[in-house]
Short mmCIF file of C-alpha atoms and ligand atoms in Angstrom, two decimals:
data_model
loop_
_atom_site.label_atom_id
_atom_site.label_comp_id
_atom_site.label_asym_id
_atom_site.label_seq_id
_atom_site.Cartn_x
_atom_site.Cartn_y
_atom_site.Cartn_z
CA UNK A 1476 106.97 172.19 156.61
CA UNK A 1477 110.09 170.01 157.06
CA UNK A 1478 112.13 167.64 154.91
CA UNK A 1479 111.88 164.20 156.51
CA UNK A 1480 113.54 162.07 153.84
CA UNK A 1481 115.71 162.36 150.73
CA UNK A 1482 116.25 159.23 148.64
CA UNK A 1483 118.66 158.74 145.75
CA UNK A 1484 117.22 156.42 143.11
CA UNK A 1485 119.59 155.06 140.44
CA UNK A 1486 117.85 153.31 137.56
CA UNK A 1487 118.85 152.24 134.07
CA UNK A 1488 115.85 151.71 131.75
CA UNK A 1489 117.51 152.70 128.43
CA UNK A 1490 120.52 154.31 130.13
CA UNK A 1491 121.57 155.26 133.67
CA UNK A 1492 119.70 158.02 135.53
CA UNK A 1493 120.18 159.38 139.06
CA UNK A 1494 117.09 160.92 140.68
CA UNK A 1495 116.71 162.59 144.06
CA UNK A 1496 113.32 162.28 145.76
CA UNK A 1497 112.68 164.63 148.68
CA UNK A 1498 109.77 163.93 151.04
CA UNK A 1499 108.23 166.44 153.49
CA UNK A 1500 106.36 165.89 156.74
CA UNK A 1501 103.16 166.86 154.87
CA UNK A 1502 103.72 163.92 152.52
CA UNK A 1503 104.54 166.17 149.55
CA UNK A 1504 107.42 164.84 147.42
CA UNK A 1505 109.69 166.50 144.88
CA UNK A 1506 112.04 165.10 142.24
CA UNK A 1507 115.41 166.32 140.98
CA UNK A 1508 117.68 165.01 138.20
CA UNK A 1509 121.31 164.31 139.18
CA UNK A 1510 122.40 162.36 136.09
CA UNK A 1511 126.01 162.89 135.03
CA UNK A 1512 126.57 160.68 132.00
CA UNK A 1513 129.41 158.24 132.65
CA UNK A 1514 130.00 159.42 136.24
CA UNK A 1515 126.54 158.78 137.71
CA UNK A 1516 127.63 157.00 140.92
CA UNK A 1517 129.90 159.89 141.90
CA UNK A 1518 126.88 162.16 142.12
CA UNK A 1519 124.78 159.50 143.83
CA UNK A 1520 127.48 159.17 146.51
CA UNK A 1521 127.86 162.95 146.85
CA UNK A 1522 124.15 163.18 147.50
CA UNK A 1523 123.79 160.17 149.80
CA UNK A 1524 126.94 160.73 151.86
CA UNK A 1525 127.22 164.50 152.02
CA UNK A 1526 123.99 166.27 151.03
CA UNK A 1527 121.09 164.17 152.35
CA UNK A 1528 122.15 164.49 156.03
CA UNK A 1529 122.17 168.30 155.57
CA UNK A 1530 118.64 168.37 154.13
CA UNK A 1531 116.79 166.58 156.93
CA UNK A 1532 114.66 168.96 159.02
CA UNK A 1533 115.23 171.88 156.59
CA UNK A 1534 112.26 173.95 155.42
CA UNK A 1535 111.74 172.90 151.76
CA UNK A 1536 110.34 176.33 150.91
CA UNK A 1537 113.77 177.92 151.44
CA UNK A 1538 115.02 177.11 147.94
CA UNK A 1539 117.49 179.98 147.53
CA UNK A 1540 118.91 179.59 151.03
CA UNK A 1541 119.29 175.83 150.58
CA UNK A 1542 121.09 176.38 147.27
CA UNK A 1543 123.46 178.97 148.80
CA UNK A 1544 124.00 176.74 151.85
CA UNK A 1545 124.95 173.71 149.74
CA UNK A 1546 127.12 175.79 147.37
CA UNK A 1547 129.03 177.81 150.00
CA UNK A 1548 129.19 175.33 152.87
CA UNK A 1549 130.98 172.78 150.66
CA UNK A 1550 133.92 175.21 150.49
CA UNK A 1551 135.14 173.36 147.37
CA UNK A 1552 133.08 175.15 144.76
CA UNK A 1553 131.72 174.34 141.34
CA UNK A 1554 132.44 171.24 139.28
CA UNK A 1555 130.16 168.84 137.44
CA UNK A 1556 129.58 166.43 140.35
CA UNK A 1557 128.86 169.10 142.96
CA UNK A 1558 126.59 171.12 140.70
CA UNK A 1559 124.62 168.07 139.53
CA UNK A 1560 123.98 167.19 143.17
CA UNK A 1561 122.91 170.73 144.05
CA UNK A 1562 120.79 170.81 140.88
CA UNK A 1563 118.80 167.78 142.00
CA UNK A 1564 118.02 169.40 145.36
CA UNK A 1565 117.03 172.67 143.69
CA UNK A 1566 114.71 171.00 141.18
CA UNK A 1567 113.08 168.85 143.89
CA UNK A 1568 112.39 171.92 146.05
CA UNK A 1569 110.81 173.80 143.13
CA UNK A 1570 108.72 170.67 142.45
CA UNK A 1571 107.52 170.69 146.07
CA UNK A 1572 106.83 174.42 146.04
CA UNK A 1573 104.73 174.07 142.91
CA UNK A 1574 102.78 171.15 144.35
CA UNK A 1575 102.08 173.07 147.57
CA UNK A 1576 101.01 176.16 145.58
CA UNK A 1577 98.96 174.04 143.18
CA UNK A 1578 100.84 175.61 140.25
CA UNK A 1579 103.22 174.37 137.53
CA UNK A 1580 106.75 175.66 138.19
CA UNK A 1581 106.70 178.01 135.17
CA UNK A 1582 103.88 179.96 136.88
CA UNK A 1583 106.17 180.49 139.87
CA UNK A 1584 108.87 181.82 137.49
CA UNK A 1585 106.69 184.59 136.07
CA UNK A 1586 104.18 182.67 133.99
CA UNK A 1587 104.25 181.66 130.33
CA UNK A 1588 105.96 183.99 127.83
CA UNK A 1589 104.90 181.75 124.89
CA UNK A 1590 102.48 178.98 124.06
CA UNK A 1591 105.18 176.31 123.81
CA UNK A 1592 108.87 175.67 123.15
CA UNK A 1593 110.26 175.31 119.61
CA UNK A 1594 112.31 172.10 119.67
CA UNK A 1595 115.10 170.63 117.61
CA UNK A 1596 115.80 166.98 116.95
CA UNK A 1597 118.96 165.12 115.92
CA UNK A 1598 119.02 164.07 112.26
CA UNK A 1599 122.08 162.12 111.19
CA UNK A 1600 123.39 159.74 108.57
CA UNK A 1601 126.43 157.78 107.53
CA UNK A 1602 125.93 159.26 104.06
CA UNK A 1603 123.77 161.91 102.39
CA UNK A 1604 120.79 159.64 101.49
CA UNK A 1605 120.63 158.30 105.06
CA UNK A 1606 120.89 161.85 106.38
CA UNK A 1607 118.05 163.01 104.14
CA UNK A 1608 115.86 160.14 105.37
CA UNK A 1609 116.60 161.12 108.95
CA UNK A 1610 115.77 164.79 108.28
CA UNK A 1611 112.49 163.78 106.62
CA UNK A 1612 111.63 161.54 109.58
CA UNK A 1613 112.23 164.40 112.03
CA UNK A 1614 110.17 166.80 109.91
CA UNK A 1615 107.35 164.23 109.89
CA UNK A 1616 107.68 164.00 113.68
CA UNK A 1617 106.91 167.72 113.75
CA UNK A 1618 110.33 169.19 114.55
CA UNK A 1619 110.71 172.74 113.29
CA UNK A 1620 114.50 172.86 113.81
CA UNK A 1621 116.89 170.09 112.76
CA UNK A 1622 120.39 169.28 113.95
CA UNK A 1623 122.58 167.74 111.23
CA UNK A 1624 125.45 165.33 111.97
CA UNK A 1625 127.10 162.92 109.53
CA UNK A 1626 129.97 160.48 109.27
CA UNK A 1627 133.26 161.84 108.01
CA UNK A 1628 135.15 160.02 105.23
CA UNK A 1629 138.16 158.30 106.73
CA UNK A 1630 136.91 158.52 110.30
CA UNK A 1631 135.72 155.17 111.67
CA UNK A 1632 133.15 156.30 114.27
CA UNK A 1633 131.81 159.81 114.74
CA UNK A 1634 129.76 161.39 117.55
CA UNK A 1635 126.07 161.83 116.92
CA UNK A 1636 125.50 159.49 113.96
CA UNK A 1637 122.64 157.26 115.02
CA UNK A 1638 122.96 154.50 112.44
CA UNK A 1639 126.54 153.89 113.55
CA UNK A 1640 125.43 152.31 116.76
CA UNK A 1641 121.91 151.17 115.92
CA UNK A 1642 122.00 147.50 116.75
CA UNK A 1643 119.40 144.74 116.87
CA UNK A 1644 116.72 147.24 115.90
CA UNK A 1645 116.70 148.72 119.42
CA UNK A 1646 115.60 152.32 119.20
CA UNK A 1647 118.72 154.40 119.08
CA UNK A 1648 118.47 156.56 122.16
CA UNK A 1649 121.07 158.74 120.53
CA UNK A 1650 123.07 158.85 123.68
CA UNK A 1651 126.33 157.18 122.71
CA UNK A 1652 127.24 156.14 126.25
CA UNK A 1653 127.82 152.45 125.79
CA UNK A 1654 127.36 149.99 128.61
CA UNK A 1655 130.52 148.15 129.60
CA UNK A 1656 133.44 148.14 132.00
CA UNK A 1657 135.56 150.44 129.83
CA UNK A 1658 134.92 153.37 127.49
CA UNK A 1659 135.07 152.85 123.73
CA UNK A 1660 137.89 154.52 121.80
CA UNK A 1661 136.93 156.43 118.67
CA UNK A 1662 139.06 158.25 116.11
CA UNK A 1663 139.04 161.76 114.67
CA UNK A 1664 140.47 163.90 111.87
CA UNK A 1665 139.64 167.59 112.02
CA UNK A 1666 140.96 168.44 108.55
CA UNK A 1667 138.80 165.69 106.99
CA UNK A 1668 135.84 167.07 108.93
CA UNK A 1669 136.47 170.66 107.77
CA UNK A 1670 136.74 169.50 104.16
CA UNK A 1671 133.58 167.40 104.33
CA UNK A 1672 131.00 169.44 106.24
CA UNK A 1673 130.32 172.38 103.87
CA UNK A 1674 129.35 169.91 101.13
CA UNK A 1675 126.92 168.23 103.49
CA UNK A 1676 125.14 171.49 104.28
CA UNK A 1677 125.11 172.51 100.61
CA UNK A 1678 123.38 169.20 99.80
CA UNK A 1679 120.89 169.69 102.66
CA UNK A 1680 120.05 173.23 101.58
CA UNK A 1681 119.62 172.09 97.94
CA UNK A 1682 117.26 169.32 99.09
CA UNK A 1683 115.31 171.06 101.88
CA UNK A 1684 115.49 174.71 100.88
CA UNK A 1685 116.92 177.89 102.42
CA UNK A 1686 114.59 178.43 105.39
CA UNK A 1687 114.67 175.25 107.51
CA UNK A 1688 116.58 176.13 110.74
CA UNK A 1689 119.67 173.87 110.71
CA UNK A 1690 122.01 173.30 113.65
CA UNK A 1691 125.33 171.49 113.96
CA UNK A 1692 127.36 170.32 116.95
CA UNK A 1693 131.13 170.59 116.65
CA UNK A 1694 131.43 168.80 120.00
CA UNK A 1695 134.54 170.69 121.22
CA UNK A 1696 136.89 169.29 118.55
CA UNK A 1697 138.33 172.29 116.76
CA UNK A 1698 140.98 174.87 117.61
CA UNK A 1699 139.67 178.45 117.54
CA UNK A 1700 141.04 179.13 114.06
CA UNK A 1701 139.59 175.85 112.75
CA UNK A 1702 136.24 176.82 114.31
CA UNK A 1703 136.51 180.23 112.63
CA UNK A 1704 137.24 178.53 109.29
CA UNK A 1705 134.22 176.21 109.67
CA UNK A 1706 131.90 179.00 110.78
CA UNK A 1707 132.94 181.05 107.77
CA UNK A 1708 132.60 178.14 105.31
CA UNK A 1709 129.07 177.44 106.60
CA UNK A 1710 127.83 181.04 106.26
CA UNK A 1711 126.29 180.46 102.80
CA UNK A 1712 124.07 177.78 104.41
CA UNK A 1713 122.70 180.12 107.10
CA UNK A 1714 122.89 177.85 110.16
CA UNK A 1715 120.66 178.50 113.15
CA UNK A 1716 123.73 177.71 115.27
CA UNK A 1717 127.13 176.03 115.36
CA UNK A 1718 127.54 174.39 118.77
CA UNK A 1719 130.61 173.75 120.88
CA UNK A 1720 132.88 174.86 118.05
CA UNK A 1721 135.94 174.88 120.32
CA UNK A 1722 136.63 173.93 123.97
CA UNK A 1723 135.52 176.96 125.99
CA UNK A 1724 137.38 176.67 129.28
CA UNK A 1725 139.35 179.49 127.65
CA UNK A 1726 136.42 181.78 127.02
CA UNK A 1727 138.73 184.27 125.26
CA UNK A 1728 139.18 181.74 122.42
CA UNK A 1729 135.73 182.71 121.17
CA UNK A 1730 136.98 186.24 120.43
CA UNK A 1731 139.01 184.80 117.55
CA UNK A 1732 136.07 182.78 116.23
CA UNK A 1733 133.74 185.78 116.50
CA UNK A 1734 136.14 187.95 114.49
CA UNK A 1735 135.87 185.66 111.47
CA UNK A 1736 132.29 184.48 111.23
CA UNK A 1737 128.67 185.54 111.63
CA UNK A 1738 127.49 181.95 112.06
CA UNK A 1739 125.61 182.01 115.40
CA UNK A 1740 127.43 180.20 118.23
CA UNK A 1741 126.00 178.03 121.02
CA UNK A 1742 128.08 176.87 123.97
CA UNK A 1743 127.69 175.64 127.51
CA UNK A 1744 126.38 172.09 127.96
CA UNK A 1745 129.49 171.14 129.95
CA UNK A 1746 129.39 174.34 132.04
CA UNK A 1747 128.19 174.23 135.62
CA UNK A 1748 128.11 177.80 136.90
CA UNK A 1749 127.50 181.30 135.59
CA UNK A 1750 131.24 182.03 135.87
CA UNK A 1751 131.83 179.66 132.93
CA UNK A 1752 129.71 182.02 130.82
CA UNK A 1753 130.81 185.36 132.22
CA UNK A 1754 133.10 186.58 129.43
CA UNK A 1755 131.12 184.79 126.71
CA UNK A 1756 127.98 186.69 127.71
CA UNK A 1757 129.57 190.03 128.62
CA UNK A 1758 131.42 190.25 125.29
CA UNK A 1759 128.56 188.68 123.34
CA UNK A 1760 130.86 185.92 122.11
CA UNK A 1761 127.94 183.48 121.94
CA UNK A 1762 124.31 183.69 120.82
CA UNK A 1763 122.82 180.78 122.77
CA UNK A 1764 123.31 179.49 126.31
CA UNK A 1765 123.51 175.70 126.16
CA UNK A 1766 123.34 174.99 129.90
CA UNK A 1767 121.18 172.17 131.24
CA UNK A 1768 119.30 172.42 134.54
CA UNK A 1769 120.92 169.16 135.66
CA UNK A 1770 124.54 170.20 135.10
CA UNK A 1771 124.14 173.85 136.06
CA UNK A 1772 122.90 173.67 139.64
CA UNK A 1773 119.19 173.49 138.86
CA UNK A 1774 116.34 175.83 138.02
CA UNK A 1775 117.45 178.73 140.23
CA UNK A 1776 120.85 179.38 138.56
CA UNK A 1777 119.48 178.58 135.09
CA UNK A 1778 116.94 181.40 135.47
CA UNK A 1779 119.66 183.70 136.82
CA UNK A 1780 122.09 183.08 133.94
CA UNK A 1781 119.31 183.67 131.42
CA UNK A 1782 118.40 186.97 133.10
CA UNK A 1783 122.11 187.94 132.80
CA UNK A 1784 122.19 186.78 129.16
CA UNK A 1785 119.03 188.77 128.38
CA UNK A 1786 120.96 192.01 128.98
CA UNK A 1787 123.17 191.03 126.00
CA UNK A 1788 120.40 189.74 123.72
CA UNK A 1789 121.60 186.16 124.18
CA UNK A 1790 118.98 183.43 124.11
CA UNK A 1791 118.47 179.98 125.57
CA UNK A 1792 119.29 176.72 123.81
CA UNK A 1793 119.09 174.40 126.81
CA UNK A 1794 120.79 171.01 126.53
CA UNK A 1795 118.23 168.22 126.24
CA UNK A 1796 119.73 164.88 125.14
CA UNK A 1797 118.56 161.58 126.56
CA UNK A 1798 121.16 161.77 129.34
CA UNK A 1799 119.20 164.64 130.85
CA UNK A 1800 116.35 162.72 132.50
CA UNK A 1801 112.67 163.59 131.97
CA UNK A 1802 112.87 165.39 135.34
CA UNK A 1803 115.77 167.57 134.17
CA UNK A 1804 114.11 168.17 130.82
CA UNK A 1805 110.87 169.23 132.49
CA UNK A 1806 112.75 171.54 134.85
CA UNK A 1807 114.35 173.44 131.99
CA UNK A 1808 111.14 173.41 129.97
CA UNK A 1809 109.49 175.35 132.80
CA UNK A 1810 112.34 177.87 132.71
CA UNK A 1811 112.18 178.06 128.90
CA UNK A 1812 108.45 178.73 128.96
CA UNK A 1813 108.79 181.57 131.45
CA UNK A 1814 111.85 183.53 130.26
CA UNK A 1815 111.57 186.19 127.56
CA UNK A 1816 114.89 185.30 125.88
CA UNK A 1817 114.01 181.76 124.86
CA UNK A 1818 115.75 180.45 121.74
CA UNK A 1819 115.15 176.76 121.14
CA UNK A 1820 114.96 173.57 123.23
CA UNK A 1821 116.92 170.44 122.38
CA UNK A 1822 114.53 167.52 122.56
CA UNK A 1823 115.67 163.93 122.22
CA UNK A 1824 112.52 161.96 122.98
CA UNK A 1825 113.29 159.42 125.70
CA UNK A 1826 112.57 155.77 125.01
CA UNK A 1827 109.28 154.15 125.98
CA UNK A 1828 111.16 152.18 128.64
CA UNK A 1829 112.50 155.39 130.19
CA UNK A 1830 109.05 156.95 130.02
CA UNK A 1831 107.63 153.90 131.83
CA UNK A 1832 109.84 154.86 134.79
CA UNK A 1833 109.31 158.64 134.56
CA UNK A 1834 105.59 159.38 134.18
CA UNK A 1835 105.31 162.92 132.84
CA UNK A 1836 102.87 165.56 131.65
CA UNK A 1837 105.26 166.99 129.04
CA UNK A 1838 103.83 167.05 125.53
CA UNK A 1839 105.51 167.43 122.13
CA UNK A 1840 103.01 168.50 119.47
CA UNK A 1841 103.55 170.19 116.10
CA UNK A 1842 107.18 170.77 116.96
CA UNK A 1843 106.38 172.47 120.23
CA UNK A 1844 107.19 171.20 123.72
CA UNK A 1845 105.12 172.03 126.78
CA UNK A 1846 105.85 170.84 130.36
CA UNK A 1847 102.16 170.61 131.17
CA UNK A 1848 100.12 172.34 133.89
CA UNK A 1849 100.34 169.78 136.67
CA UNK A 1850 101.48 171.36 139.96
CA UNK A 1851 105.27 171.25 140.27
CA UNK A 1852 107.46 169.85 137.48
CA UNK A 1853 104.88 167.39 136.15
CA UNK A 1854 107.01 164.25 136.46
CA UNK A 1855 106.54 161.32 138.84
CA UNK A 1856 108.94 158.43 139.31
CA UNK A 1857 107.50 154.92 139.25
CA UNK A 1858 109.83 153.39 141.82
CA UNK A 1859 108.67 149.84 141.18
CA UNK A 1860 109.47 150.23 137.49
CA UNK A 1861 112.78 151.93 138.36
CA UNK A 1862 113.81 149.01 140.55
CA UNK A 1863 113.46 146.67 137.58
CA UNK A 1864 116.37 148.42 135.81
CA UNK A 1865 119.46 148.34 138.02
CA UNK A 1866 122.50 150.49 137.26
CA UNK A 1867 124.89 149.23 134.61
CA UNK A 1868 128.36 150.69 134.20
CA UNK A 1869 128.43 152.83 131.07
CA UNK A 1870 130.90 155.30 129.60
CA UNK A 1871 130.92 157.92 126.92
CA UNK A 1872 133.41 157.20 124.12
CA UNK A 1873 136.71 159.08 123.86
CA UNK A 1874 138.83 160.18 120.91
CA UNK A 1875 142.39 159.56 119.86
CA UNK A 1876 143.97 161.05 116.73
CA UNK A 1877 145.73 158.86 114.17
CA UNK A 1878 149.04 159.18 116.03
CA UNK A 1879 147.38 158.17 119.30
CA UNK A 1880 147.13 161.65 120.79
CA UNK A 1881 144.10 162.08 123.05
CA UNK A 1882 141.59 164.52 121.54
CA UNK A 1883 138.28 166.02 122.66
CA UNK A 1884 135.30 163.80 121.98
C1 CS2 B 2140 125.42 166.49 122.77
C2 CS2 B 2140 125.15 165.64 123.97
O1 CS2 B 2140 123.09 166.81 122.64
C3 CS2 B 2140 124.20 167.33 122.48
O2 CS2 B 2140 124.38 168.50 122.12
O3 CS2 B 2140 126.55 167.31 122.92
O4 CS2 B 2140 124.33 164.60 123.60
C4 CS2 B 2140 126.38 165.06 124.64
O5 CS2 B 2140 127.08 164.26 123.71
C5 CS2 B 2140 125.92 164.21 125.79
O6 CS2 B 2140 125.10 164.98 126.63
C6 CS2 B 2140 127.09 163.67 126.57
O7 CS2 B 2140 126.61 162.92 127.66
MG1 MG B 2141 126.28 169.25 122.21
#
């Protein structure tokens, strides 16, 4: 079997997606997600200009060797663009292998370890009543785990609050990347946030009871001691996890947070290789691995990092917002179904328009996700539909503090 073509398809139904489609001489095709929110064309170019020529004539069954070839032959290792490009190749080759074997990818990874994947959705509100409505809506949709984000008094625009950007009734795809030639500036005030959040969770617990698994995303904005303070102040509300509590390039920073709080910690959506997790896993500084197949080099390394994490009783919490395409989401759902140390899967349902481009077998029923049993990943790209939605420049927002200092968004 030989690879005879590899096409990069950029489409923008509800937001921009980059998809790699690999075709073999037997006519079998495979898909991989290469979407890097706000930097999509960099990955498309990396694939088209530097990876595709290396794939032609290769045996698509050699997934591990292809991954190692693309990773080591580049010389310049790691990074979000490189690893998103390699991820797309890896996913597409697993898709092909499953189709040739007549098996869904999870069967090739050891078979199902559970009947489905517990999923969490993103509840949010500009105030408590709006937040409660959003939580109720997600519970009615069947979610068993709920992420809680709210506006912060005194802060104009905050990450993750749907109603803030809901306009003209268009379904909020949650992903705050706004289309336009320049990114949108937002503001931030950590002290206001630290003062406000415990009251929000107290209100949620009083309204929805003590058992509902609640998550929160700090989105990289606190110093380690601020993250420790928040983790400690949220302990009475028994969170399922506090995510991205502090930037984790300095993995040692989590030692300080861990010393002060038992609130479970989830980190890793911006990571792209196992080395980003090494200390965090080895010293058990986190409880959940937040990697996404698309940003982490694909299915192969995602399974490897979870096997490493399993030795330290650390579970998965794979990143699944709408800027991971249905292909990327399916890829990690197959991994999540197969591994023993599954934790929870983030699931932001894509819009109908996106789903008209990516035809998929994934189901979400009674709060449980399943990738389906179609051979391969279970996603097909409708290229005619994709062509109807050309790329549009879009950027994630960024943060400045009141004095104009750049801050993490
Ligand atoms: C967020 C992401 O879902 C999450 O946990 O951190 O939606 C993140 O904001 C986006 O992936 C950025 O593109
Ligand atoms: Mg996050």
